[in-house]
Short mmCIF file of C-alpha atoms in Angstrom, two decimals:
data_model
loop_
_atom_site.label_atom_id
_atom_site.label_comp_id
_atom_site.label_asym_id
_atom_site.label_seq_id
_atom_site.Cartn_x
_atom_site.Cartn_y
_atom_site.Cartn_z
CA UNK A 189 -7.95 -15.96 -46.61
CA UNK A 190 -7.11 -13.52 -48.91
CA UNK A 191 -5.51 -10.50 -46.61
CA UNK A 192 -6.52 -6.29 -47.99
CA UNK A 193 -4.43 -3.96 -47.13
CA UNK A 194 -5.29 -0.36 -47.69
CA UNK A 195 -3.50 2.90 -47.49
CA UNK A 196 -3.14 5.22 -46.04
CA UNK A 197 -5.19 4.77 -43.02
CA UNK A 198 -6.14 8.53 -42.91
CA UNK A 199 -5.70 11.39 -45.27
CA UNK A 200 -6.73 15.33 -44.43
CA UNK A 201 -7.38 17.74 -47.21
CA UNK A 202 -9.23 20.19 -48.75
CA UNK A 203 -11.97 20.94 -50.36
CA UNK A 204 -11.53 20.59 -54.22
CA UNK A 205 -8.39 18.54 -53.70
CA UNK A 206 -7.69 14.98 -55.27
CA UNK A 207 -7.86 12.10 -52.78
CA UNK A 208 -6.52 8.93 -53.43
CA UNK A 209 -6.45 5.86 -51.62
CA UNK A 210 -4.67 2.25 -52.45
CA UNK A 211 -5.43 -1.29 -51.53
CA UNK A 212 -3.33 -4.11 -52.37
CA UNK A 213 -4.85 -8.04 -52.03
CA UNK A 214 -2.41 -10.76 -51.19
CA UNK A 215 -3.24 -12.81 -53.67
CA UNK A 216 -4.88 -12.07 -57.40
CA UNK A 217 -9.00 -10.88 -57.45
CA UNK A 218 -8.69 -10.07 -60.83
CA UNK A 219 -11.30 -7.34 -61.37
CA UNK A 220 -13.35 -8.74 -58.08
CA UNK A 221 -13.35 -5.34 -55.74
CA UNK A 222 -15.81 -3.14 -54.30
CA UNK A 223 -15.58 0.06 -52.76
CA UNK A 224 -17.99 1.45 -50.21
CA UNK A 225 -18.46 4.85 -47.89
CA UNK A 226 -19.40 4.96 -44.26
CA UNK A 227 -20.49 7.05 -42.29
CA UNK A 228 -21.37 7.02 -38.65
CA UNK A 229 -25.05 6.12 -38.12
CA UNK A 230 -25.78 5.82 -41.78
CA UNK A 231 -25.82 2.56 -43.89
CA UNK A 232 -22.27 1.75 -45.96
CA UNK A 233 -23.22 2.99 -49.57
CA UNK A 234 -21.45 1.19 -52.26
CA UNK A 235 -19.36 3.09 -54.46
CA UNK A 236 -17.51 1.61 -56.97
CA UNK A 237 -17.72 -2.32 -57.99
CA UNK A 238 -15.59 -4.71 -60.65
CA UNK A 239 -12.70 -2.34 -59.66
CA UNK A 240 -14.22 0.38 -61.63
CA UNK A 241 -17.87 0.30 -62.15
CA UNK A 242 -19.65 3.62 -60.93
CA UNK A 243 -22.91 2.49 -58.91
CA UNK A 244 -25.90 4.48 -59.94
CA UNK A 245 -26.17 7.89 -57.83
CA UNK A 246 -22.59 7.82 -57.22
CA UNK A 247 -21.15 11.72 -58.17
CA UNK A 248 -18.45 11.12 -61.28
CA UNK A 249 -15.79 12.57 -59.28
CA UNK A 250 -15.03 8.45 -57.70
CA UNK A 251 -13.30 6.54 -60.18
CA UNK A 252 -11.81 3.55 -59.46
CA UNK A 253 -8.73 1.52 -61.44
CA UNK A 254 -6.96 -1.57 -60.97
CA UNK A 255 -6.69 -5.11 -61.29
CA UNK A 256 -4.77 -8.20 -60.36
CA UNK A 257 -3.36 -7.20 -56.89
CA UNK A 258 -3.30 -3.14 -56.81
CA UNK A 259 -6.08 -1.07 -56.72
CA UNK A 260 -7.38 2.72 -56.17
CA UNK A 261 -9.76 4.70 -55.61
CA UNK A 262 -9.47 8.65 -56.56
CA UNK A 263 -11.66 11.27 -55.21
CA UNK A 264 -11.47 14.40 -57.74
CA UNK A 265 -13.02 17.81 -56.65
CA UNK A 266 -13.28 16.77 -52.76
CA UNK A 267 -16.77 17.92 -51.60
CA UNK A 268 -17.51 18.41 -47.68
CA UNK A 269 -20.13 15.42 -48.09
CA UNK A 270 -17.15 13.01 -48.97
CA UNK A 271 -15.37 13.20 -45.75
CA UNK A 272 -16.02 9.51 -43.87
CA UNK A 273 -14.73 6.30 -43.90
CA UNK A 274 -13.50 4.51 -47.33
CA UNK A 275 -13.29 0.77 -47.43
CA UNK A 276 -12.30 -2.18 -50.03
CA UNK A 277 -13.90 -5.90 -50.25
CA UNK A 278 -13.05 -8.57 -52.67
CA UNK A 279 -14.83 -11.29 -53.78
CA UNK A 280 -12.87 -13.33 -56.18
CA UNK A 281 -13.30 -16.02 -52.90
CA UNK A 282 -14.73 -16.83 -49.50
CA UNK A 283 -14.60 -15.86 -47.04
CA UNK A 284 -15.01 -12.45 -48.29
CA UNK A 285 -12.74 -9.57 -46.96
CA UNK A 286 -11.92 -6.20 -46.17
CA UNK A 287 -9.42 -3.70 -46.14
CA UNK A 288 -8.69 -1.72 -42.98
CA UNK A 289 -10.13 1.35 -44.16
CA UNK A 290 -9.56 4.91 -44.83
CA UNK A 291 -10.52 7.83 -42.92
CA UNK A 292 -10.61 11.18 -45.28
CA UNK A 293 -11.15 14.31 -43.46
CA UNK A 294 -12.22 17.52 -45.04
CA UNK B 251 -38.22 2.94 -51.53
CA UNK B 252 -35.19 0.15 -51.55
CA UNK B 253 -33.57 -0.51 -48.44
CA UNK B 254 -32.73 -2.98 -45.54
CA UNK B 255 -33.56 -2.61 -42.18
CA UNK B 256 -31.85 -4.54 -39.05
CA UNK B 257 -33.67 -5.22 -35.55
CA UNK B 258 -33.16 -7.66 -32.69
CA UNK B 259 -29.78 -6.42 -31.54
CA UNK B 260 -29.18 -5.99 -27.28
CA UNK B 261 -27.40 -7.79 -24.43
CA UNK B 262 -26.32 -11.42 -23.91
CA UNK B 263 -24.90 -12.93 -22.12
CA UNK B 264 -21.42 -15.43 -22.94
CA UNK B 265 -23.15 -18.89 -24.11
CA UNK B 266 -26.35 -17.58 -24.85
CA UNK B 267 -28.63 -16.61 -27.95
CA UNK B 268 -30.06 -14.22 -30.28
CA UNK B 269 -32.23 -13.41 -33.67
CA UNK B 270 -31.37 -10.56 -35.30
CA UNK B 271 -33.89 -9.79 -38.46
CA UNK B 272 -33.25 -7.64 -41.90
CA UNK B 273 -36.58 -6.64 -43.60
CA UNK B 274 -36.13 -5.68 -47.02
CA UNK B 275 -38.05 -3.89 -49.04
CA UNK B 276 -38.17 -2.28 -52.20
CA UNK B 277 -36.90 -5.51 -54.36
CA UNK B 278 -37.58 -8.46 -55.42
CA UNK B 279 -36.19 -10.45 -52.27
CA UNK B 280 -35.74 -14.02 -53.41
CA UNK B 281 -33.63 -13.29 -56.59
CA UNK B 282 -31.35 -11.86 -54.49
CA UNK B 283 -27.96 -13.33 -52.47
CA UNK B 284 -28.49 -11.98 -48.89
CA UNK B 285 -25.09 -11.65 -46.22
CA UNK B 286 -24.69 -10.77 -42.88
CA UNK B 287 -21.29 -8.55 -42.06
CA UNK B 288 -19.91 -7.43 -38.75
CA UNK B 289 -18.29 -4.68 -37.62
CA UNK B 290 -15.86 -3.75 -34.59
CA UNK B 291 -13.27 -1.19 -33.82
CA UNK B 292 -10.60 -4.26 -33.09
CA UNK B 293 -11.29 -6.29 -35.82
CA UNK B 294 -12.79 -4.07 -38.75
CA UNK B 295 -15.18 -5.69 -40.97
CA UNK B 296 -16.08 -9.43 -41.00
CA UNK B 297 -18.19 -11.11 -43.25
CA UNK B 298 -19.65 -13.74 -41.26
CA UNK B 299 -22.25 -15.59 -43.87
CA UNK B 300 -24.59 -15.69 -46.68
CA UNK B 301 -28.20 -16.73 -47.97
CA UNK B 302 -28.48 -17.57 -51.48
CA UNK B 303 -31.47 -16.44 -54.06
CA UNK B 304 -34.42 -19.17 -54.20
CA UNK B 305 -32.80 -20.06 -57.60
CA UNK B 306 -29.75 -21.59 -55.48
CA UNK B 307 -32.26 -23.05 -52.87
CA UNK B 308 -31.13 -20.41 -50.21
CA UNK B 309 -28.16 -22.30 -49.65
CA UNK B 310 -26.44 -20.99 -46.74
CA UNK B 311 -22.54 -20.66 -46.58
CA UNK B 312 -20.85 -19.36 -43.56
CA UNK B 313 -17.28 -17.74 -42.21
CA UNK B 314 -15.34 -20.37 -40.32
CA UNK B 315 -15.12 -18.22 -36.93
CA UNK B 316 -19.43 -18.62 -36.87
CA UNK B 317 -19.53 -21.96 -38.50
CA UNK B 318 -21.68 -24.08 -36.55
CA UNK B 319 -22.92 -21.80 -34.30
CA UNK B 320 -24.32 -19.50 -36.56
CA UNK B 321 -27.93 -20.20 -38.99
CA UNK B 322 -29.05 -17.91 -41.44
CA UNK B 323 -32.52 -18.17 -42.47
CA UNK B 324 -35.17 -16.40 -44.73
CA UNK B 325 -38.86 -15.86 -44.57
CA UNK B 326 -39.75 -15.00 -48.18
CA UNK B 327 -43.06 -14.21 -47.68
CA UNK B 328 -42.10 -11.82 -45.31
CA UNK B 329 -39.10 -10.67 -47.25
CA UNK B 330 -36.81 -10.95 -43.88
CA UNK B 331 -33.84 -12.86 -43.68
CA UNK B 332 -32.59 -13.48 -39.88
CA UNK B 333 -29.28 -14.81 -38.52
CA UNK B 334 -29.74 -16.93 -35.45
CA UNK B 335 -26.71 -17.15 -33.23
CA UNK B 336 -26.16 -19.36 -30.22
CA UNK B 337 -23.29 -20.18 -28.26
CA UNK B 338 -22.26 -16.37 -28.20
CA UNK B 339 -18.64 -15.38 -27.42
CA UNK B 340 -17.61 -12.24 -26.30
CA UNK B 341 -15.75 -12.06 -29.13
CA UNK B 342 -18.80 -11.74 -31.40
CA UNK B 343 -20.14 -8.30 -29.84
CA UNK B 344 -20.40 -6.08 -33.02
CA UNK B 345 -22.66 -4.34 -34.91
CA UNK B 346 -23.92 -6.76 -37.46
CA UNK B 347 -25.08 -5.17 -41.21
CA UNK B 348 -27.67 -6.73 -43.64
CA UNK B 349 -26.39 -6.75 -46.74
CA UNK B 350 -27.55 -7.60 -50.54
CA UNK B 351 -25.55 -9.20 -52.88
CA UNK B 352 -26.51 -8.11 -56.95
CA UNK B 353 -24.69 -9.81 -59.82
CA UNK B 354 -22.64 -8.42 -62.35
CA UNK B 355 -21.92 -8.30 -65.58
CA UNK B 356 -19.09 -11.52 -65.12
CA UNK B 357 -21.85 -13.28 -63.32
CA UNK B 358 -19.89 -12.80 -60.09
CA UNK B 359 -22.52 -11.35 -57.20
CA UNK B 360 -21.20 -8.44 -55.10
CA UNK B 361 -22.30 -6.48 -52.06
CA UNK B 362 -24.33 -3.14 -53.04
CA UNK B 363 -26.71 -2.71 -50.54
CA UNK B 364 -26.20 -2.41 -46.91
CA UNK B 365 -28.68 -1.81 -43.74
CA UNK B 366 -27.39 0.66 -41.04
CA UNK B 367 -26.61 -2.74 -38.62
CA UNK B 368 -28.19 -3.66 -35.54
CA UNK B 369 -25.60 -3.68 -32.24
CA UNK B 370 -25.34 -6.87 -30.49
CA UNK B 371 -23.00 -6.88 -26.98
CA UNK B 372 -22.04 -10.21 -25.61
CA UNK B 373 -21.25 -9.75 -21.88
CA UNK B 374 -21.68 -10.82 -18.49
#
């Protein structure tokens, strides 16, 4: 199975600070990562996909970069709204996987 | 209004079974891959299987720690897809998400649409 590995595991800042957050695959996924939010008792929203594909709705302030093994996410402009739990999933392969996760408090 | 909704979670006991459901709504639901993922505070997120779109024949495909003892099912006409699981461990107790898979531009499908999960506890 490929193994993600994210850091850090929690990050505190402020509002209209830059966040952002690595994840590193153990083997190659080329462009094959998602991003996704969560927040308790709400549904995981997806964020960013193909490493750096905006979903529709999502505020231009997420970006995401990467490829191959090393990837990021950025959070520009920090908002209250953004504080929860950040996660990565690849799916270059099966079974699919996920990073540990990121908790970003505001 | 596009969105997944989970039901069916509760108590079990070890060996025993349960159906939890996903209604979707909002999209067309048989062009669409379909996947089940659990979540715990031990083990993070799992994904545990998927349902292909009726253009792949809903072929199923499944994580090896469910294999066997796992189904995943759909009822297109009723736009709810349902994992059946028997021989629960307590292991499995988690709260399990419905999630859609969309494909991209590569032809790759990814997860972009998730239910809030239904909780299932597996205990004596």
């Amino acid at each position: 199975d490929i193994q993600m590995t994210q850091s850090p595991s929690s990050v505190s800042a402020s509002v209209g600070d830059t966040v952002t957050i690595t994840c590193r695959a153990s083997q190659a996924v080329k462009n094959y990562l998602n991003w996704f939010q969560r927040k308790p008792g709400k549904a995981p929203k997806s964020l960013i996909y193909g490493a750096f594909n905006l979903q529709n709705g999502v505020p231009s302030r997420f970006s995401g970069s990467g490829s191959g093994t090393d990837f990021t996410l950025t959070i520009r402009s920090l908002q209250p709204e953004d504080s929860g739990f950040y996660y990565c999933q690849q799916y270059t392969d099966f079974p699919l996987t996920f990073g540990g996760g990121t908790k970003v408090e505001i | 209004e596009v969105q997944l909704v989970e039901s069916g979670g509760g108590l079990v006991q070890p060996g025993g079974s349960l159906r939890v459901s996903c209604a979707a709504s909002g999209f067309s639901f048989s062009d669409y891959f379909m996947d089940w993922v659990r979540q715990t505070p031990g083990k993070g997120l799992e994904w545990v299987g998927r349902s292909k779109s009726k253009a792949k024949s809903y072929r199923t495909e499944y994580a090896a720690s469910v294999r066997g003892r796992f189904i995943i099912s759909r009822d297109a006409s009723g736009n709810t897809v349902y994992l059946q699981m028997n021989g629960l461990r307590t292991e499995d107790t988690a709260l399990y998400h419905c999630v859609r898979a969309s494909l991209d531009a590569a032809g790759i499908w990814y997860l972009d649409l998730w239910g809030r999960g239904t909780l299932v506890t597996v205990s004596s």
